[in-house]
XYZ file of N, CA and C in Angstrom:
705
model
N 9.487 9.131 -11.996
C 8.984 8.214 -10.991
C 9.117 8.794 -9.599
N 10.231 9.542 -9.357
C 10.433 10.162 -8.053
C 9.347 11.190 -7.773
N 8.902 11.876 -8.825
C 7.891 12.910 -8.629
C 6.570 12.274 -8.191
N 6.237 11.159 -8.806
C 4.986 10.490 -8.476
C 4.975 10.097 -7.005
N 6.063 9.515 -6.554
C 6.090 9.047 -5.188
C 6.170 10.191 -4.211
N 6.873 11.275 -4.588
C 6.938 12.409 -3.694
C 5.536 12.887 -3.405
N 4.763 12.965 -4.448
C 3.396 13.449 -4.302
C 2.548 12.500 -3.490
N 2.466 11.260 -3.928
C 1.482 10.377 -3.346
C 1.886 9.919 -1.973
N 3.145 9.997 -1.693
C 3.575 9.626 -0.367
C 3.270 10.742 0.578
N 3.434 11.944 0.084
C 3.061 13.077 0.896
C 1.591 12.962 1.218
N 0.854 12.485 0.264
C -0.573 12.296 0.461
C -0.823 11.390 1.643
N -0.038 10.358 1.761
C -0.317 9.411 2.810
C 0.162 9.887 4.137
N 0.907 10.954 4.164
C 1.511 11.346 5.402
C 0.522 11.682 6.470
N -0.681 11.977 6.160
C -1.647 12.361 7.177
C -2.111 11.228 8.041
N -1.977 9.992 7.636
C -2.611 8.920 8.366
C -1.814 8.465 9.543
N -0.556 8.852 9.668
C 0.272 8.204 10.636
C 0.530 9.037 11.856
N 1.179 10.223 11.672
C 1.510 10.982 12.838
C 0.321 11.771 13.265
N -0.299 11.401 14.366
C -1.563 12.012 14.689
C -1.685 12.152 16.194
N -2.178 13.316 16.646
C -2.458 13.460 18.066
C -3.890 13.016 18.321
N -4.314 13.066 19.597
C -5.625 12.509 19.938
C -6.749 13.245 19.247
N -6.633 14.585 19.052
C -7.685 15.345 18.400
C -7.810 14.967 16.931
N -6.669 14.876 16.229
C -6.738 14.586 14.811
C -7.132 13.149 14.541
N -6.895 12.253 15.493
C -7.370 10.881 15.329
C -8.887 10.879 15.240
N -9.546 11.662 16.086
C -11.002 11.710 16.067
C -11.503 12.280 14.747
N -10.852 13.324 14.246
C -11.249 13.910 12.970
C -11.025 12.923 11.838
N -9.874 12.240 11.861
C -9.564 11.299 10.791
C -10.594 10.184 10.725
N -11.113 9.789 11.878
C -12.107 8.717 11.879
C -13.388 9.149 11.185
N -13.619 10.462 11.128
C -14.785 10.969 10.419
C -14.512 11.105 8.931
N -13.254 11.333 8.577
C -12.907 11.548 7.174
C -13.006 10.250 6.387
N -12.480 9.165 6.929
C -12.483 7.897 6.201
C -13.043 6.767 7.068
N -14.286 6.833 7.486
C -14.803 5.819 8.404
C -14.878 4.430 7.799
N -15.041 4.325 6.467
C -15.228 3.010 5.845
C -13.981 2.497 5.141
N -12.913 3.267 5.158
C -11.748 2.922 4.354
C -10.568 2.428 5.180
N -10.796 2.085 6.422
C -9.725 1.577 7.267
C -9.829 0.061 7.388
N -8.689 -0.605 7.250
C -8.630 -2.051 7.439
C -7.420 -2.381 8.306
N -7.463 -3.535 8.930
C -6.314 -4.039 9.678
C -5.479 -4.868 8.727
N -4.189 -4.587 8.690
C -3.290 -5.227 7.722
C -2.235 -6.052 8.441
N -1.949 -7.225 7.871
C -0.873 -8.091 8.366
C 0.067 -8.378 7.206
N 1.343 -8.066 7.393
C 2.321 -8.200 6.310
C 3.487 -9.071 6.776
N 3.978 -9.915 5.866
C 5.083 -10.798 6.207
C 5.987 -10.980 4.990
N 7.296 -10.989 5.237
C 8.267 -11.169 4.156
C 8.545 -12.653 3.955
N 8.628 -13.069 2.683
C 8.793 -14.482 2.351
C 9.881 -14.658 1.295
N 10.278 -15.909 1.078
C 11.336 -16.221 0.118
C 10.990 -17.480 -0.658
N 11.414 -17.514 -1.908
C 11.342 -18.764 -2.649
C 12.298 -19.760 -2.022
N 11.919 -21.024 -2.029
C 12.794 -22.059 -1.519
C 13.918 -22.329 -2.527
N 15.026 -22.946 -2.093
C 16.101 -23.284 -3.033
C 15.571 -24.076 -4.234
N 15.971 -23.652 -5.422
C 15.586 -24.273 -6.693
C 14.102 -24.097 -7.019
N 13.395 -23.333 -6.209
C 11.986 -23.086 -6.485
C 11.845 -21.865 -7.387
N 10.903 -21.905 -8.328
C 10.671 -20.793 -9.245
C 9.308 -20.160 -8.950
N 9.079 -19.011 -9.547
C 7.783 -18.357 -9.391
C 6.677 -19.228 -9.964
N 6.979 -19.959 -11.037
C 5.983 -20.868 -11.611
C 5.616 -21.964 -10.601
N 6.610 -22.466 -9.865
C 6.317 -23.442 -8.813
C 5.404 -22.830 -7.756
N 5.696 -21.580 -7.399
C 4.898 -20.879 -6.397
C 3.456 -20.718 -6.863
N 3.280 -20.390 -8.135
C 1.934 -20.217 -8.687
C 1.103 -21.482 -8.540
N 1.758 -22.629 -8.655
C 1.041 -23.888 -8.518
C 0.565 -24.161 -7.102
N 1.211 -23.521 -6.119
C 0.858 -23.736 -4.715
C -0.192 -22.743 -4.219
N -0.344 -21.628 -4.922
C -1.209 -20.552 -4.449
C -2.671 -20.979 -4.282
N -3.276 -21.735 -5.231
C -4.702 -22.104 -5.064
C -4.984 -22.841 -3.756
N -4.122 -23.780 -3.377
C -4.313 -24.509 -2.118
C -4.146 -23.572 -0.929
N -3.165 -22.689 -1.018
C -2.922 -21.702 0.035
C -4.159 -20.829 0.240
N -4.724 -20.332 -0.839
C -5.899 -19.466 -0.761
C -7.107 -20.232 -0.219
N -7.275 -21.465 -0.649
C -8.393 -22.287 -0.163
C -8.325 -22.449 1.352
N -7.122 -22.718 1.872
C -6.950 -22.876 3.314
C -7.230 -21.573 4.059
N -6.816 -20.452 3.462
C -7.073 -19.159 4.093
C -8.570 -18.893 4.213
N -9.302 -19.150 3.122
C -10.736 -18.874 3.109
C -11.483 -19.743 4.119
N -10.977 -20.935 4.374
C -11.625 -21.821 5.335
C -11.410 -21.368 6.770
N -10.366 -20.559 6.993
C -9.980 -20.200 8.355
C -10.268 -18.749 8.712
N -10.084 -17.833 7.740
C -10.173 -16.405 8.029
C -11.136 -15.710 7.062
N -11.665 -14.608 7.512
C -12.559 -13.801 6.685
C -11.800 -12.572 6.172
N -10.755 -12.803 5.379
C -9.954 -11.703 4.884
C -10.688 -10.951 3.776
N -10.607 -9.626 3.830
C -11.198 -8.797 2.787
C -10.340 -8.833 1.535
N -9.022 -8.719 1.719
C -8.071 -8.734 0.602
C -6.821 -9.489 1.018
N -6.230 -10.188 0.051
C -4.907 -10.786 0.231
C -4.086 -10.456 -1.012
N -2.883 -9.912 -0.798
C -2.025 -9.500 -1.904
C -0.670 -10.199 -1.810
N -0.055 -10.376 -2.969
C 1.318 -10.863 -3.017
C 2.139 -9.867 -3.831
N 3.292 -9.470 -3.282
C 4.180 -8.498 -3.923
C 5.504 -9.181 -4.261
N 5.927 -9.054 -5.505
C 7.224 -9.581 -5.919
C 8.212 -8.431 -6.071
N 9.315 -8.526 -5.359
C 10.356 -7.501 -5.413
C 11.003 -7.524 -6.797
N 11.070 -6.370 -7.472
C 11.624 -6.328 -8.827
C 13.149 -6.380 -8.844
N 13.786 -6.179 -7.695
C 15.250 -6.240 -7.639
C 15.747 -7.567 -7.075
N 15.017 -8.136 -6.142
C 15.400 -9.411 -5.542
C 14.305 -10.433 -5.874
N 14.507 -11.128 -6.969
C 13.436 -11.959 -7.527
C 13.107 -13.173 -6.653
N 13.964 -13.487 -5.689
C 13.680 -14.625 -4.814
C 12.857 -14.213 -3.591
N 12.541 -12.924 -3.479
C 11.801 -12.436 -2.321
C 10.394 -11.985 -2.726
N 9.454 -12.172 -1.828
C 8.104 -11.658 -2.041
C 7.469 -11.365 -0.681
N 6.404 -10.584 -0.709
C 5.685 -10.219 0.504
C 4.231 -10.659 0.380
N 3.665 -11.044 1.500
C 2.230 -11.316 1.574
C 1.593 -10.263 2.471
N 0.439 -9.758 2.057
C -0.284 -8.789 2.871
C -1.742 -9.207 2.966
N -2.232 -9.280 4.192
C -3.597 -9.715 4.464
C -4.357 -8.546 5.083
N -5.581 -8.308 4.617
C -6.396 -7.223 5.156
C -7.732 -7.765 5.629
N -8.138 -7.308 6.797
C -9.410 -7.726 7.366
C -10.086 -6.499 7.958
N -11.393 -6.431 7.899
C -12.108 -5.249 8.364
C -12.440 -5.349 9.851
N -12.057 -4.296 10.578
C -12.524 -4.086 11.955
C -12.335 -5.305 12.848
N -11.182 -5.943 12.750
C -10.927 -7.099 13.596
C -10.216 -6.662 14.872
N -10.794 -7.006 16.016
C -10.151 -6.705 17.285
C -9.222 -7.839 17.712
N -9.310 -8.947 17.014
C -8.485 -10.110 17.341
C -7.146 -10.013 16.630
N -6.066 -10.294 17.347
C -4.743 -10.298 16.742
C -4.522 -11.626 16.014
N -4.153 -11.536 14.727
C -4.030 -12.753 13.912
C -2.595 -13.149 13.634
N -1.617 -12.461 14.242
C -0.220 -12.760 13.932
C 0.129 -14.221 14.203
N -0.208 -14.714 15.377
C 0.165 -16.082 15.745
C -0.579 -17.109 14.893
N -1.838 -16.818 14.600
C -2.618 -17.763 13.790
C -2.048 -17.883 12.382
N -1.627 -16.777 11.793
C -1.065 -16.823 10.443
C 0.208 -17.664 10.409
N 0.977 -17.611 11.475
C 2.249 -18.343 11.504
C 2.060 -19.846 11.655
N 0.825 -20.302 11.822
C 0.576 -21.745 11.854
C 0.210 -22.289 10.474
N 0.007 -21.406 9.483
C -0.308 -21.851 8.134
C 0.905 -22.540 7.513
N 0.722 -23.689 6.895
C 1.839 -24.481 6.378
C 2.640 -23.729 5.318
N 1.951 -23.050 4.403
C 2.649 -22.307 3.351
C 3.503 -21.206 3.951
N 2.943 -20.462 4.902
C 3.686 -19.370 5.538
C 4.851 -19.910 6.350
N 4.626 -20.990 7.080
C 5.699 -21.590 7.873
C 6.869 -21.999 6.995
N 6.581 -22.515 5.799
C 7.616 -23.028 4.907
C 8.361 -21.918 4.171
N 7.677 -20.843 3.816
C 8.265 -19.835 2.934
C 8.604 -18.506 3.604
N 8.041 -18.219 4.751
C 8.104 -16.859 5.267
C 8.907 -16.761 6.564
N 9.391 -15.559 6.808
C 10.142 -15.290 8.023
C 9.171 -15.167 9.192
N 9.647 -15.461 10.369
C 8.772 -15.601 11.523
C 8.347 -14.318 12.187
N 7.982 -13.316 11.422
C 7.490 -12.067 12.002
C 6.377 -11.506 11.129
N 5.265 -11.198 11.747
C 4.139 -10.597 11.042
C 3.972 -9.167 11.559
N 3.994 -8.193 10.645
C 3.809 -6.791 11.011
C 2.341 -6.423 10.878
N 1.750 -5.952 11.953
C 0.350 -5.561 11.951
C 0.229 -4.043 11.986
N -0.709 -3.489 11.216
C -0.887 -2.036 11.161
C -2.242 -1.725 10.554
N -2.686 -0.483 10.741
C -3.895 -0.007 10.073
C -3.545 0.514 8.690
N -4.415 0.240 7.718
C -4.226 0.715 6.350
C -5.441 1.549 5.957
N -5.167 2.705 5.298
C -6.234 3.597 4.863
C -6.175 3.751 3.341
N -7.319 3.624 2.698
C -7.432 3.863 1.258
C -7.754 5.338 1.037
N -6.858 6.060 0.337
C -7.032 7.493 0.138
C -7.472 7.850 -1.274
N -6.925 7.181 -2.269
C -7.312 7.424 -3.661
C -7.755 6.098 -4.261
N -8.937 6.104 -4.826
C -9.541 4.865 -5.320
C -10.190 5.144 -6.674
N -9.401 5.084 -7.739
C -9.913 5.472 -9.056
C -10.270 4.275 -9.937
N -9.999 3.054 -9.479
C -10.370 1.876 -10.259
C -10.371 0.656 -9.346
N -11.023 -0.404 -9.797
C -11.129 -1.628 -9.000
C -9.936 -2.532 -9.272
N -9.311 -2.990 -8.213
C -8.202 -3.935 -8.333
C -8.783 -5.343 -8.451
N -8.460 -6.023 -9.541
C -9.043 -7.322 -9.827
C -8.082 -8.450 -9.447
N -8.623 -9.586 -9.035
C -7.754 -10.729 -8.707
C -7.008 -11.247 -9.937
N -5.819 -11.808 -9.672
C -5.019 -12.498 -10.682
C -4.654 -11.616 -11.876
N -4.509 -10.335 -11.640
C -4.091 -9.376 -12.658
C -2.847 -8.652 -12.165
N -1.785 -8.527 -12.970
C -0.559 -7.868 -12.493
C -0.729 -6.354 -12.377
N -0.184 -5.790 -11.313
C -0.195 -4.346 -11.098
C 1.213 -3.872 -10.755
N 1.501 -2.636 -11.113
C 2.786 -2.029 -10.801
C 2.643 -1.235 -9.511
N 3.558 -1.456 -8.577
C 3.472 -0.872 -7.247
C 4.694 -0.007 -6.977
N 4.460 1.169 -6.398
C 5.530 2.000 -5.861
C 5.251 2.213 -4.383
N 6.249 1.969 -3.559
C 6.060 2.083 -2.108
C 7.211 2.881 -1.515
N 6.884 3.846 -0.653
C 7.907 4.691 -0.037
C 7.648 4.854 1.450
N 8.724 5.096 2.172
C 8.651 5.407 3.594
C 8.612 6.916 3.758
N 7.660 7.408 4.545
C 7.465 8.854 4.703
C 7.408 9.232 6.176
N 7.543 10.528 6.395
C 7.504 11.046 7.760
C 6.773 12.385 7.771
N 5.902 12.568 8.744
C 5.203 13.841 8.881
C 6.162 14.937 9.312
N 5.880 16.132 8.839
C 6.579 17.305 9.343
C 6.056 17.611 10.751
N 6.794 18.453 11.470
C 6.386 18.811 12.826
C 4.986 19.413 12.817
N 4.167 18.982 13.762
C 2.810 19.512 13.942
C 1.885 19.214 12.761
N 2.259 18.273 11.890
C 1.411 17.886 10.774
C 0.913 16.457 10.986
N -0.190 16.141 10.339
C -0.733 14.809 10.501
C -1.729 14.470 9.422
N -2.578 13.497 9.733
C -3.465 12.908 8.745
C -4.410 13.940 8.118
N -4.968 14.824 8.937
C -5.932 15.790 8.418
C -5.269 16.715 7.401
N -4.036 17.158 7.695
C -3.309 18.016 6.749
C -3.093 17.297 5.426
N -2.782 16.032 5.514
C -2.567 15.258 4.307
C -3.848 15.114 3.494
N -4.962 14.867 4.188
C -6.236 14.717 3.497
C -6.617 16.001 2.763
N -6.295 17.153 3.322
C -6.583 18.419 2.649
C -5.818 18.514 1.332
N -4.556 18.062 1.346
C -3.753 18.088 0.124
C -4.292 17.098 -0.902
N -4.718 15.930 -0.423
C -5.281 14.922 -1.325
C -6.581 15.422 -1.938
N -7.438 16.020 -1.120
C -8.712 16.537 -1.628
C -8.482 17.579 -2.717
N -7.492 18.427 -2.505
C -7.190 19.459 -3.498
C -6.744 18.821 -4.808
N -5.933 17.793 -4.700
C -5.446 17.081 -5.879
C -6.605 16.491 -6.675
N -7.576 15.919 -5.958
C -8.709 15.273 -6.623
C -9.700 16.307 -7.164
N -10.040 17.295 -6.336
C -11.046 18.275 -6.731
C -10.606 19.130 -7.922
N -9.298 19.332 -8.064
C -8.805 20.111 -9.193
C -8.745 19.282 -10.478
N -9.141 18.022 -10.395
C -9.222 17.180 -11.585
C -7.892 16.682 -12.114
N -6.855 16.701 -11.273
C -5.533 16.302 -11.765
C -5.417 14.800 -12.004
N -6.318 14.045 -11.403
C -6.270 12.591 -11.591
C -7.291 12.102 -12.608
N -7.986 13.022 -13.249
C -9.018 12.634 -14.205
C -8.415 11.841 -15.366
N -8.974 10.663 -15.612
C -8.484 9.823 -16.700
C -7.261 8.998 -16.356
N -6.749 9.134 -15.126
C -5.575 8.374 -14.704
C -6.004 7.333 -13.684
N -5.597 6.106 -13.888
C -5.924 5.033 -12.955
C -4.817 4.920 -11.914
N -5.167 5.205 -10.677
C -4.210 5.121 -9.580
C -4.969 4.891 -8.287
N -4.534 3.945 -7.489
C -5.045 3.733 -6.136
C -3.909 3.964 -5.158
N -4.199 4.640 -4.061
C -3.156 4.966 -3.092
C -3.617 4.623 -1.682
N -2.721 4.000 -0.936
C -3.017 3.644 0.447
C -1.911 4.142 1.360
N -2.273 4.327 2.634
C -1.325 4.689 3.673
C -1.343 3.591 4.727
N -0.159 3.148 5.106
C -0.050 2.122 6.142
C 0.693 2.706 7.334
N 0.041 2.728 8.471
C 0.658 3.270 9.677
C 1.834 2.404 10.118
N 2.866 3.038 10.622
C 4.003 2.320 11.184
C 4.041 2.555 12.693
N 4.877 1.795 13.388
C 4.874 1.846 14.851
C 5.248 3.224 15.382
N 6.144 3.928 14.656
C 6.477 5.299 15.030
C 5.368 6.212 14.523
N 4.756 6.980 15.396
C 3.581 7.764 15.030
C 3.830 8.762 13.914
N 5.075 9.176 13.726
C 5.360 10.175 12.693
C 5.709 9.535 11.352
N 5.800 8.228 11.305
C 6.189 7.536 10.077
C 4.994 6.793 9.466
N 5.017 6.694 8.148
C 3.988 5.927 7.470
C 4.553 5.417 6.143
N 3.863 4.447 5.589
C 4.256 3.830 4.328
C 3.193 4.176 3.287
N 3.642 4.751 2.181
C 2.716 5.163 1.119
C 2.858 4.204 -0.051
N 1.744 3.669 -0.555
C 1.770 2.714 -1.656
C 0.839 3.173 -2.769
N 1.352 3.186 -3.995
C 0.572 3.514 -5.182
C 0.421 2.267 -6.057
N -0.803 2.024 -6.502
C -1.107 0.919 -7.411
C -1.434 1.482 -8.791
N -0.752 0.980 -9.817
C -1.034 1.373 -11.198
C -1.301 0.109 -12.027
N -2.265 0.153 -12.956
C -2.497 -1.008 -13.816
C -1.461 -1.157 -14.920
N -0.765 -0.051 -15.280
C 0.236 -0.137 -16.346
C 1.149 1.090 -16.304
N 2.208 1.062 -17.119
C 3.176 2.148 -17.148
C 2.591 3.427 -17.750
N 1.584 3.281 -18.589
C 0.978 4.462 -19.212
C 0.415 5.407 -18.160
N -0.262 4.858 -17.151
C -0.831 5.697 -16.101
C 0.268 6.336 -15.248
N 1.358 5.628 -15.050
C 2.486 6.217 -14.311
C 3.038 7.410 -15.067
N 3.262 7.242 -16.356
C 3.827 8.324 -17.160
C 2.849 9.500 -17.286
N 1.554 9.208 -17.393
C 0.556 10.272 -17.493
C 0.563 11.140 -16.242
N 0.605 10.497 -15.092
C 0.620 11.261 -13.855
C 1.932 12.038 -13.713
N 3.017 11.408 -14.076
C 4.322 12.066 -13.988
C 4.344 13.330 -14.835
N 3.806 13.256 -16.052
C 3.805 14.422 -16.944
C 2.990 15.571 -16.360
N 1.821 15.252 -15.815
C 0.997 16.291 -15.198
C 1.708 16.895 -13.999
N 2.333 16.052 -13.225
C 2.979 16.498 -11.993
C 4.168 17.424 -12.288
N 4.814 17.226 -13.404
C 5.982 18.045 -13.755
C 5.563 19.326 -14.470
N 4.585 19.241 -15.361
C 4.310 20.342 -16.279
C 3.243 21.323 -15.795
N 2.341 20.896 -14.934
C 1.221 21.744 -14.535
C 1.632 22.761 -13.473
N 1.245 24.019 -13.664
C 1.489 25.046 -12.656
C 0.695 24.765 -11.384
N -0.520 24.270 -11.558
C -1.333 23.921 -10.398
C -0.663 22.812 -9.588
N -0.049 21.865 -10.287
C 0.635 20.776 -9.595
C 1.748 21.317 -8.702
N 2.432 22.349 -9.156
C 3.514 22.931 -8.354
C 2.979 23.508 -7.044
N 1.774 24.085 -7.088
C 1.162 24.603 -5.865
C 0.830 23.458 -4.905
N 0.278 22.385 -5.451
C -0.097 21.250 -4.614
C 1.146 20.558 -4.071
N 2.200 20.497 -4.867
C 3.456 19.917 -4.396
C 3.934 20.619 -3.135
N 3.788 21.938 -3.100
C 4.220 22.693 -1.933
C 3.403 22.307 -0.701
N 2.109 22.076 -0.900
C 1.268 21.619 0.207
C 1.776 20.285 0.759
N 2.125 19.384 -0.137
C 2.632 18.081 0.287
C 3.974 18.206 1.013
N 4.845 19.079 0.496
C 6.162 19.246 1.101
C 6.061 19.787 2.516
N 5.066 20.633 2.743
C 4.879 21.184 4.082
C 4.268 20.167 5.040
N 3.656 19.148 4.488
C 2.988 18.141 5.309
C 3.905 16.990 5.688
N 4.711 16.511 4.750
C 5.551 15.345 5.025
C 6.682 15.247 4.012
N 7.605 14.357 4.285
C 8.701 14.080 3.354
C 8.851 12.573 3.230
N 9.315 12.112 2.060
C 9.440 10.684 1.791
C 10.858 10.349 1.350
N 11.245 9.102 1.587
C 12.629 8.703 1.391
C 12.688 7.473 0.489
N 13.114 7.705 -0.773
C 13.297 6.598 -1.690
C 11.993 5.898 -2.024
N 12.099 4.863 -2.840
C 10.923 4.070 -3.188
C 11.366 2.678 -3.615
N 10.457 1.733 -3.427
C 10.675 0.369 -3.892
C 9.570 0.019 -4.874
N 9.917 -0.783 -5.850
C 8.969 -1.135 -6.909
C 8.700 -2.636 -6.875
N 7.434 -2.977 -7.069
C 7.001 -4.366 -7.033
C 6.024 -4.636 -8.168
N 5.886 -5.915 -8.475
C 4.735 -6.363 -9.262
C 3.838 -7.098 -8.293
N 2.572 -6.731 -8.264
C 1.684 -7.278 -7.256
C 0.443 -7.891 -7.878
N -0.141 -8.836 -7.138
C -1.372 -9.495 -7.543
C -2.318 -9.544 -6.347
N -3.601 -9.399 -6.614
C -4.612 -9.623 -5.583
C -5.022 -11.078 -5.641
N -4.853 -11.788 -4.521
C -5.180 -13.212 -4.476
C -6.624 -13.443 -4.032
N -7.117 -12.571 -3.159
C -8.527 -12.606 -2.719
C -9.058 -11.183 -2.821
């Protein structure tokens, strides 16, 4: 599992630490794959269960659709702290800040902490469609660019990974979320099941070509630990 995240997080390292020149280049590399993301940490109420939460979600989603034009809404359940979950909202090309508006939603006010983190999110690997109301396995890591490295360097490593066919037959989606520190970013991998995780892990360990690509990633960025979630797409 560590190998998978080392790789894919390195992949995401290009999106965050960027100077003015590489920002312009990056905008050409992924012009349609950038979204504005709003994330907030939430908690189950005392004596509340996930089943109780599931019963509230349809009304929550209905209210969201009436108010906002979100492209995607996700819910992440922490696999270690079962009383905690995260909500993530994505909207395309919005110049309006939605942090304050989200905090007026009744469900969010009742369950979530009073801080919304806003950032740009980039889709880098897209090998299958994420469907609503289907469980997915998530790995998320915090990464940092190496000195003088950035998004373009990361994209070169990702392109090599894809063009060499290392992801053929493996279902994996990967995103990069920019953090406030320009050299830091959050790398997230989506898998539909454990089989795809193990398939990628085996290739990453056993392939000689993978070892070459690993070196490219190591020179671009480094990642620290990982967190695992079960996630669902709500919209």
